[in-house]
């Protein structure tokens, strides 16, 4: 008879092999002495394998990742699982309560790693995540959305020179992979420094649900689990294309923005992609694409000041822009 797998020790509790538990990590207290906890869904498989951490809302207003985690809860069977999955739907519990990207002191939690036990609130919370969650993970998927009023095309960001991260990124199945080497003060950068492969999924807009972002994310996490041989099933992927560079096209004037393109659309150098107009006149200043590329991020506010980012454009090598352009129509139709 095969030896039963040992229990997973976490937060002072033991999660038996082949079971799932919701556990709490005490995080801090509100001013009225109300305790706030990090809620961690632990799926401890009946068989050995990797430990995958899937976390969301390190920026408290980024909601799509929370819904991705919630939907995943019904898709993981610990009795059939190889390894362990840690789901953390809300990392920045303070920001989530306040519908804010930041902590109450306006600090960005994703710029505070690895933190300190004796630091300010952001430092303490980062330290808790680093010591209790990141230290237990063999692989990490960090779920994000665009900033408030900015919408992002589903994409994976990682160090594309790392073969493990590229394998995870390719399996995930978002249409675009961005080469991005994170700073050590971020969750992803700190994890990578510690030798833990971590990819970042970016899609949608803060404070909004996007079915495109959510459904792509759910499928992507399951794909990575299957690639890691944690769960059986086919990997349903879109062939990802890697961008060589991206930049924000910034406004040359103040005024109202009349967009002529949509997220995911291809542009050619010189194309008029918007007009900037005055609220008090009829003259229109054309905004032209500085290069060929694909719109992977877009500002949803139809007003701008000079210097503000309006369109995030990715550039590609050779015929990869053609490949991505052809795939995007099918991808967007599948998840619409």
Short mmCIF file of C-alpha atoms in Angstrom, two decimals:
data_model
loop_
_atom_site.label_atom_id
_atom_site.label_comp_id
_atom_site.label_asym_id
_atom_site.label_seq_id
_atom_site.Cartn_x
_atom_site.Cartn_y
_atom_site.Cartn_z
CA UNK A 1 0.00 0.00 0.00
CA UNK A 2 1.40 3.40 -1.00
CA UNK A 3 2.39 5.72 1.80
CA UNK A 4 -0.10 8.55 2.30
CA UNK A 5 1.24 12.01 1.52
CA UNK A 6 2.05 14.17 4.53
CA UNK A 7 -0.25 17.01 5.53
CA UNK A 8 0.47 20.57 4.41
CA UNK A 9 1.38 22.74 7.42
CA UNK A 10 0.11 26.29 7.06
CA UNK A 11 -1.06 29.06 9.42
CA UNK A 12 -0.76 26.71 12.38
CA UNK A 13 -3.06 24.16 10.74
CA UNK A 14 -2.50 20.83 9.02
CA UNK A 15 -4.30 20.26 5.72
CA UNK A 16 -4.55 16.53 5.01
CA UNK A 17 -3.62 15.17 1.59
CA UNK A 18 -6.58 15.05 -0.78
CA UNK A 19 -8.48 17.81 1.04
CA UNK A 20 -9.12 21.54 0.81
CA UNK A 21 -9.31 24.12 3.57
CA UNK A 22 -9.91 27.86 3.86
CA UNK A 23 -7.33 29.28 6.24
CA UNK A 24 -6.67 32.74 7.61
CA UNK A 25 -3.41 34.64 7.98
CA UNK A 26 -3.82 37.50 10.48
CA UNK A 27 -2.71 40.63 8.59
CA UNK A 28 -3.45 43.72 10.70
CA UNK A 29 -6.26 45.57 12.42
CA UNK A 30 -8.45 48.48 11.42
CA UNK A 31 -8.59 51.59 13.58
CA UNK A 32 -11.69 50.22 15.35
CA UNK A 33 -9.74 47.07 16.39
CA UNK A 34 -11.39 44.88 13.72
CA UNK A 35 -9.06 42.07 12.67
CA UNK A 36 -8.23 41.77 8.97
CA UNK A 37 -7.01 38.45 7.61
CA UNK A 38 -5.62 37.16 4.35
CA UNK A 39 -7.94 34.36 3.26
CA UNK A 40 -6.02 31.49 1.69
CA UNK A 41 -7.69 28.59 -0.11
CA UNK A 42 -5.43 25.55 0.32
CA UNK A 43 -5.86 22.57 -2.03
CA UNK A 44 -3.46 19.86 -0.89
CA UNK A 45 -3.37 17.14 -3.50
CA UNK A 46 -3.38 13.44 -2.74
CA UNK A 47 -0.16 13.03 -4.75
CA UNK A 48 3.15 14.93 -4.66
CA UNK A 49 3.88 17.72 -7.12
CA UNK A 50 4.58 21.47 -7.37
CA UNK A 51 3.17 24.11 -5.04
CA UNK A 52 1.46 26.74 -7.18
CA UNK A 53 0.58 30.10 -5.63
CA UNK A 54 -2.14 32.05 -7.49
CA UNK A 55 -2.69 35.49 -6.01
CA UNK A 56 -4.74 38.54 -6.95
CA UNK A 57 -5.53 42.11 -5.90
CA UNK A 58 -2.11 43.09 -4.60
CA UNK A 59 -3.53 46.36 -5.90
CA UNK A 60 -6.87 46.53 -4.13
CA UNK A 61 -8.87 47.95 -7.04
CA UNK A 62 -7.86 45.20 -9.52
CA UNK A 63 -10.93 42.99 -9.36
CA UNK A 64 -10.69 40.60 -12.32
CA UNK A 65 -8.14 38.42 -10.54
CA UNK A 66 -10.47 38.03 -7.56
CA UNK A 67 -13.18 36.62 -9.80
CA UNK A 68 -10.64 34.37 -11.56
CA UNK A 69 -9.70 32.88 -8.18
CA UNK A 70 -13.36 32.47 -7.22
CA UNK A 71 -14.17 30.57 -10.41
CA UNK A 72 -11.09 28.39 -10.00
CA UNK A 73 -12.38 27.18 -6.63
CA UNK A 74 -14.90 24.96 -8.38
CA UNK A 75 -12.33 23.59 -10.83
CA UNK A 76 -9.72 22.08 -8.49
CA UNK A 77 -10.27 18.61 -7.04
CA UNK A 78 -7.71 17.93 -4.28
CA UNK A 79 -8.31 14.18 -4.52
CA UNK A 80 -7.06 14.18 -8.13
CA UNK A 81 -4.47 16.93 -7.68
CA UNK A 82 -0.71 16.40 -7.91
CA UNK A 83 0.90 18.95 -5.61
CA UNK A 84 -0.64 21.89 -3.77
CA UNK A 85 -2.48 25.01 -4.91
CA UNK A 86 -2.64 28.14 -2.76
CA UNK A 87 -5.32 30.59 -3.93
CA UNK A 88 -5.23 34.09 -2.43
CA UNK A 89 -8.03 36.13 -4.04
CA UNK A 90 -7.29 39.36 -2.14
CA UNK A 91 -3.74 40.22 -1.07
CA UNK A 92 -4.31 43.93 -0.39
CA UNK A 93 -7.35 43.62 1.86
CA UNK A 94 -7.13 47.29 2.89
CA UNK A 95 -7.16 48.58 -0.68
CA UNK A 96 -9.99 46.23 -1.62
CA UNK A 97 -12.19 47.58 1.17
CA UNK A 98 -11.48 51.15 0.09
CA UNK A 99 -11.69 50.41 -3.68
CA UNK A 100 -8.14 51.73 -3.92
CA UNK A 101 -4.92 50.56 -5.56
CA UNK A 102 -3.01 51.54 -2.44
CA UNK A 103 -2.84 50.91 1.28
CA UNK A 104 -4.30 53.51 3.68
CA UNK A 105 -0.93 55.35 3.83
CA UNK A 106 -0.95 55.59 -0.01
CA UNK A 107 1.88 53.09 -0.36
CA UNK A 108 1.92 50.61 -3.21
CA UNK A 109 2.17 47.13 -1.67
CA UNK A 110 3.79 45.86 -4.86
CA UNK A 111 6.76 48.17 -4.27
CA UNK A 112 7.48 47.00 -0.70
CA UNK A 113 8.95 43.49 -0.99
CA UNK A 114 10.40 41.69 0.87
CA UNK A 115 9.20 43.98 3.66
CA UNK A 116 9.95 43.80 7.35
CA UNK A 117 8.30 42.49 10.51
CA UNK A 118 8.85 45.84 12.21
CA UNK A 119 8.22 48.27 9.36
CA UNK A 120 5.16 50.33 8.44
CA UNK A 121 1.90 48.66 7.41
CA UNK A 122 2.94 48.06 3.78
CA UNK A 123 6.27 46.61 4.83
CA UNK A 124 4.65 44.29 7.39
CA UNK A 125 2.05 43.04 4.92
CA UNK A 126 4.69 42.43 2.23
CA UNK A 127 6.77 40.53 4.78
CA UNK A 128 3.78 38.36 5.70
CA UNK A 129 3.18 37.49 2.03
CA UNK A 130 6.88 36.81 1.44
CA UNK A 131 7.45 34.62 4.48
CA UNK A 132 4.14 32.73 4.61
CA UNK A 133 3.22 32.39 0.94
CA UNK A 134 6.10 33.01 -1.45
CA UNK A 135 8.47 30.88 0.62
CA UNK A 136 6.18 27.86 0.19
CA UNK A 137 5.66 28.22 -3.56
CA UNK A 138 7.54 26.47 -6.33
CA UNK A 139 5.67 28.45 -9.05
CA UNK A 140 3.59 31.66 -8.94
CA UNK A 141 0.92 33.31 -11.09
CA UNK A 142 0.31 36.94 -10.08
CA UNK A 143 -3.02 38.29 -11.39
CA UNK A 144 -3.34 41.99 -12.29
CA UNK A 145 -5.44 44.43 -14.33
CA UNK A 146 -4.71 47.80 -15.86
CA UNK A 147 -4.78 50.93 -13.72
CA UNK A 148 -7.98 52.87 -13.15
CA UNK A 149 -9.46 54.11 -16.47
CA UNK A 150 -6.91 52.05 -18.46
CA UNK A 151 -7.84 48.82 -20.22
CA UNK A 152 -5.22 46.17 -21.07
CA UNK A 153 -5.33 43.41 -23.66
CA UNK A 154 -4.77 40.02 -21.97
CA UNK A 155 -1.02 39.51 -21.76
CA UNK A 156 1.66 37.73 -19.77
CA UNK A 157 4.68 39.60 -18.45
CA UNK A 158 7.81 37.69 -17.52
CA UNK A 159 11.53 37.34 -18.09
CA UNK A 160 11.40 35.70 -21.51
CA UNK A 161 15.01 34.48 -21.18
CA UNK A 162 13.94 32.10 -18.40
CA UNK A 163 12.83 28.75 -19.89
CA UNK A 164 10.50 27.82 -17.01
CA UNK A 165 8.70 31.13 -17.05
CA UNK A 166 8.42 31.00 -20.83
CA UNK A 167 6.94 27.50 -20.61
CA UNK A 168 4.37 28.78 -18.10
CA UNK A 169 3.66 31.85 -20.26
CA UNK A 170 3.24 29.77 -23.40
CA UNK A 171 0.92 27.31 -21.68
CA UNK A 172 -1.19 30.09 -20.14
CA UNK A 173 -2.54 30.98 -23.55
CA UNK A 174 -2.88 34.76 -23.46
CA UNK A 175 -2.28 36.07 -26.99
CA UNK A 176 0.68 38.24 -26.03
CA UNK A 177 3.88 37.76 -24.01
CA UNK A 178 5.81 40.86 -22.92
CA UNK A 179 9.47 40.63 -21.94
CA UNK A 180 9.55 42.26 -18.51
CA UNK A 181 12.17 41.87 -15.80
CA UNK A 182 10.54 43.01 -12.61
CA UNK A 183 12.15 45.11 -9.91
CA UNK A 184 13.11 43.27 -6.73
CA UNK A 185 10.72 45.41 -4.65
CA UNK A 186 7.71 43.85 -6.42
CA UNK A 187 6.23 40.47 -5.57
CA UNK A 188 7.30 39.06 -8.93
CA UNK A 189 10.76 40.57 -8.80
CA UNK A 190 11.39 39.29 -5.28
CA UNK A 191 10.12 35.81 -6.20
CA UNK A 192 12.40 35.71 -9.24
CA UNK A 193 15.37 36.76 -7.08
CA UNK A 194 14.60 33.80 -4.84
CA UNK A 195 14.59 31.45 -7.84
CA UNK A 196 10.80 31.02 -7.91
CA UNK A 197 9.39 31.29 -11.46
CA UNK A 198 6.60 33.87 -11.38
CA UNK A 199 4.57 35.15 -14.31
CA UNK A 200 2.23 38.13 -14.22
CA UNK A 201 -1.12 38.09 -16.00
CA UNK A 202 -2.38 41.54 -16.95
CA UNK A 203 -5.86 42.11 -18.41
CA UNK A 204 -8.80 44.47 -18.18
CA UNK A 205 -9.32 47.64 -16.16
CA UNK A 206 -9.36 48.46 -12.45
CA UNK A 207 -12.75 48.50 -10.67
CA UNK A 208 -14.42 46.71 -13.60
CA UNK A 209 -15.16 43.08 -14.46
CA UNK A 210 -14.21 41.94 -17.96
CA UNK A 211 -15.41 38.53 -19.13
CA UNK A 212 -12.58 38.50 -21.67
CA UNK A 213 -10.01 39.01 -18.90
CA UNK A 214 -11.67 36.63 -16.45
CA UNK A 215 -12.31 33.71 -18.78
CA UNK A 216 -8.84 34.00 -20.31
CA UNK A 217 -7.38 33.98 -16.80
CA UNK A 218 -9.32 30.93 -15.58
CA UNK A 219 -8.34 28.94 -18.65
CA UNK A 220 -4.77 30.17 -18.35
CA UNK A 221 -4.27 29.05 -14.74
CA UNK A 222 -5.75 25.62 -15.52
CA UNK A 223 -3.46 25.38 -18.56
CA UNK A 224 -0.41 26.08 -16.39
CA UNK A 225 -1.53 23.48 -13.85
CA UNK A 226 -1.78 20.92 -16.66
CA UNK A 227 1.60 21.92 -18.04
CA UNK A 228 3.07 21.38 -14.55
CA UNK A 229 1.31 17.97 -14.48
CA UNK A 230 -0.72 18.96 -11.44
CA UNK A 231 -4.03 18.24 -13.11
CA UNK A 232 -5.05 16.09 -16.05
CA UNK A 233 -6.66 17.48 -19.16
CA UNK A 234 -5.79 19.10 -22.47
CA UNK A 235 -3.99 22.43 -22.60
CA UNK A 236 -6.37 24.72 -24.49
CA UNK A 237 -4.02 27.41 -25.67
CA UNK A 238 -3.73 30.29 -28.06
CA UNK A 239 -0.30 30.47 -29.67
CA UNK A 240 1.31 33.38 -27.85
CA UNK A 241 3.42 35.96 -29.65
CA UNK A 242 6.28 37.81 -27.94
CA UNK A 243 6.63 41.57 -28.33
CA UNK A 244 10.13 43.03 -28.68
CA UNK A 245 9.20 46.47 -27.34
CA UNK A 246 6.26 48.57 -26.20
CA UNK A 247 5.66 52.25 -25.45
CA UNK A 248 2.92 54.67 -24.44
CA UNK A 249 1.92 57.18 -27.09
CA UNK A 250 1.48 60.45 -25.20
CA UNK A 251 -0.66 63.45 -26.01
CA UNK A 252 0.84 66.51 -27.72
CA UNK A 253 -2.02 68.75 -26.62
CA UNK A 254 -4.83 69.26 -24.11
CA UNK A 255 -8.45 68.55 -24.97
CA UNK A 256 -11.01 65.88 -25.78
CA UNK A 257 -9.91 62.61 -27.39
CA UNK A 258 -11.93 61.13 -30.24
CA UNK A 259 -10.52 57.60 -30.67
CA UNK A 260 -10.53 55.94 -34.07
CA UNK A 261 -9.27 52.50 -32.92
CA UNK A 262 -10.05 49.85 -30.33
CA UNK A 263 -8.05 47.68 -27.97
CA UNK A 264 -6.29 44.86 -29.84
CA UNK A 265 -6.36 46.63 -33.19
CA UNK A 266 -3.35 46.72 -35.51
CA UNK A 267 -1.96 50.11 -36.52
CA UNK A 268 0.52 51.08 -39.22
CA UNK A 269 3.00 53.92 -38.97
CA UNK A 270 1.31 57.18 -39.88
CA UNK A 271 -2.26 55.94 -39.28
CA UNK A 272 -4.54 58.50 -37.65
CA UNK A 273 -5.66 56.73 -34.47
CA UNK A 274 -7.37 59.66 -32.73
CA UNK A 275 -8.14 63.36 -32.91
CA UNK A 276 -7.66 65.82 -30.06
CA UNK A 277 -10.22 68.61 -30.12
CA UNK A 278 -11.03 71.64 -27.98
CA UNK A 279 -14.40 71.68 -26.18
CA UNK A 280 -14.85 75.18 -27.62
CA UNK A 281 -13.80 74.75 -31.24
CA UNK A 282 -13.92 72.62 -34.38
CA UNK A 283 -10.21 72.30 -35.13
CA UNK A 284 -8.95 68.71 -34.73
CA UNK A 285 -5.33 67.72 -34.10
CA UNK A 286 -4.63 64.28 -35.60
CA UNK A 287 -2.80 61.70 -33.47
CA UNK A 288 -0.72 59.43 -35.71
CA UNK A 289 0.85 56.06 -34.90
CA UNK A 290 4.64 56.51 -34.68
CA UNK A 291 5.22 52.89 -35.74
CA UNK A 292 3.56 49.67 -36.80
CA UNK A 293 2.15 47.73 -33.86
CA UNK A 294 -0.83 46.43 -31.89
CA UNK A 295 -2.80 48.48 -29.35
CA UNK A 296 -2.34 46.51 -26.09
CA UNK A 297 -3.44 49.21 -23.65
CA UNK A 298 -5.77 52.17 -23.95
CA UNK A 299 -6.95 55.08 -21.81
CA UNK A 300 -10.72 55.08 -21.42
CA UNK A 301 -10.93 58.73 -20.35
CA UNK A 302 -11.88 60.89 -23.37
CA UNK A 303 -9.99 63.91 -22.02
CA UNK A 304 -6.24 64.44 -21.94
CA UNK A 305 -3.55 66.82 -20.84
CA UNK A 306 -0.34 67.23 -22.77
CA UNK A 307 2.07 64.41 -21.94
CA UNK A 308 -0.54 61.91 -20.72
CA UNK A 309 -0.49 58.34 -22.07
CA UNK A 310 -3.33 57.52 -24.46
CA UNK A 311 -2.35 54.31 -26.27
CA UNK A 312 0.06 51.51 -25.31
CA UNK A 313 1.56 50.12 -28.52
CA UNK A 314 3.52 46.86 -28.79
CA UNK A 315 6.06 46.27 -31.55
CA UNK A 316 7.05 42.93 -33.07
CA UNK A 317 9.81 41.35 -35.08
CA UNK A 318 9.34 40.05 -38.61
CA UNK A 319 5.93 38.62 -39.44
CA UNK A 320 4.88 38.05 -35.80
CA UNK A 321 2.61 41.10 -35.98
CA UNK A 322 0.72 39.36 -38.80
CA UNK A 323 0.40 36.17 -36.74
CA UNK A 324 -0.94 38.05 -33.70
CA UNK A 325 -3.27 40.17 -35.81
CA UNK A 326 -4.84 37.05 -37.34
CA UNK A 327 -5.16 35.33 -33.96
CA UNK A 328 -6.69 38.27 -32.13
CA UNK A 329 -9.95 38.26 -34.09
CA UNK A 330 -10.52 34.58 -33.22
CA UNK A 331 -9.39 35.09 -29.63
CA UNK A 332 -11.64 38.07 -29.03
CA UNK A 333 -14.57 36.29 -30.66
CA UNK A 334 -14.06 33.15 -28.53
CA UNK A 335 -14.14 35.06 -25.25
CA UNK A 336 -16.62 37.79 -26.17
#
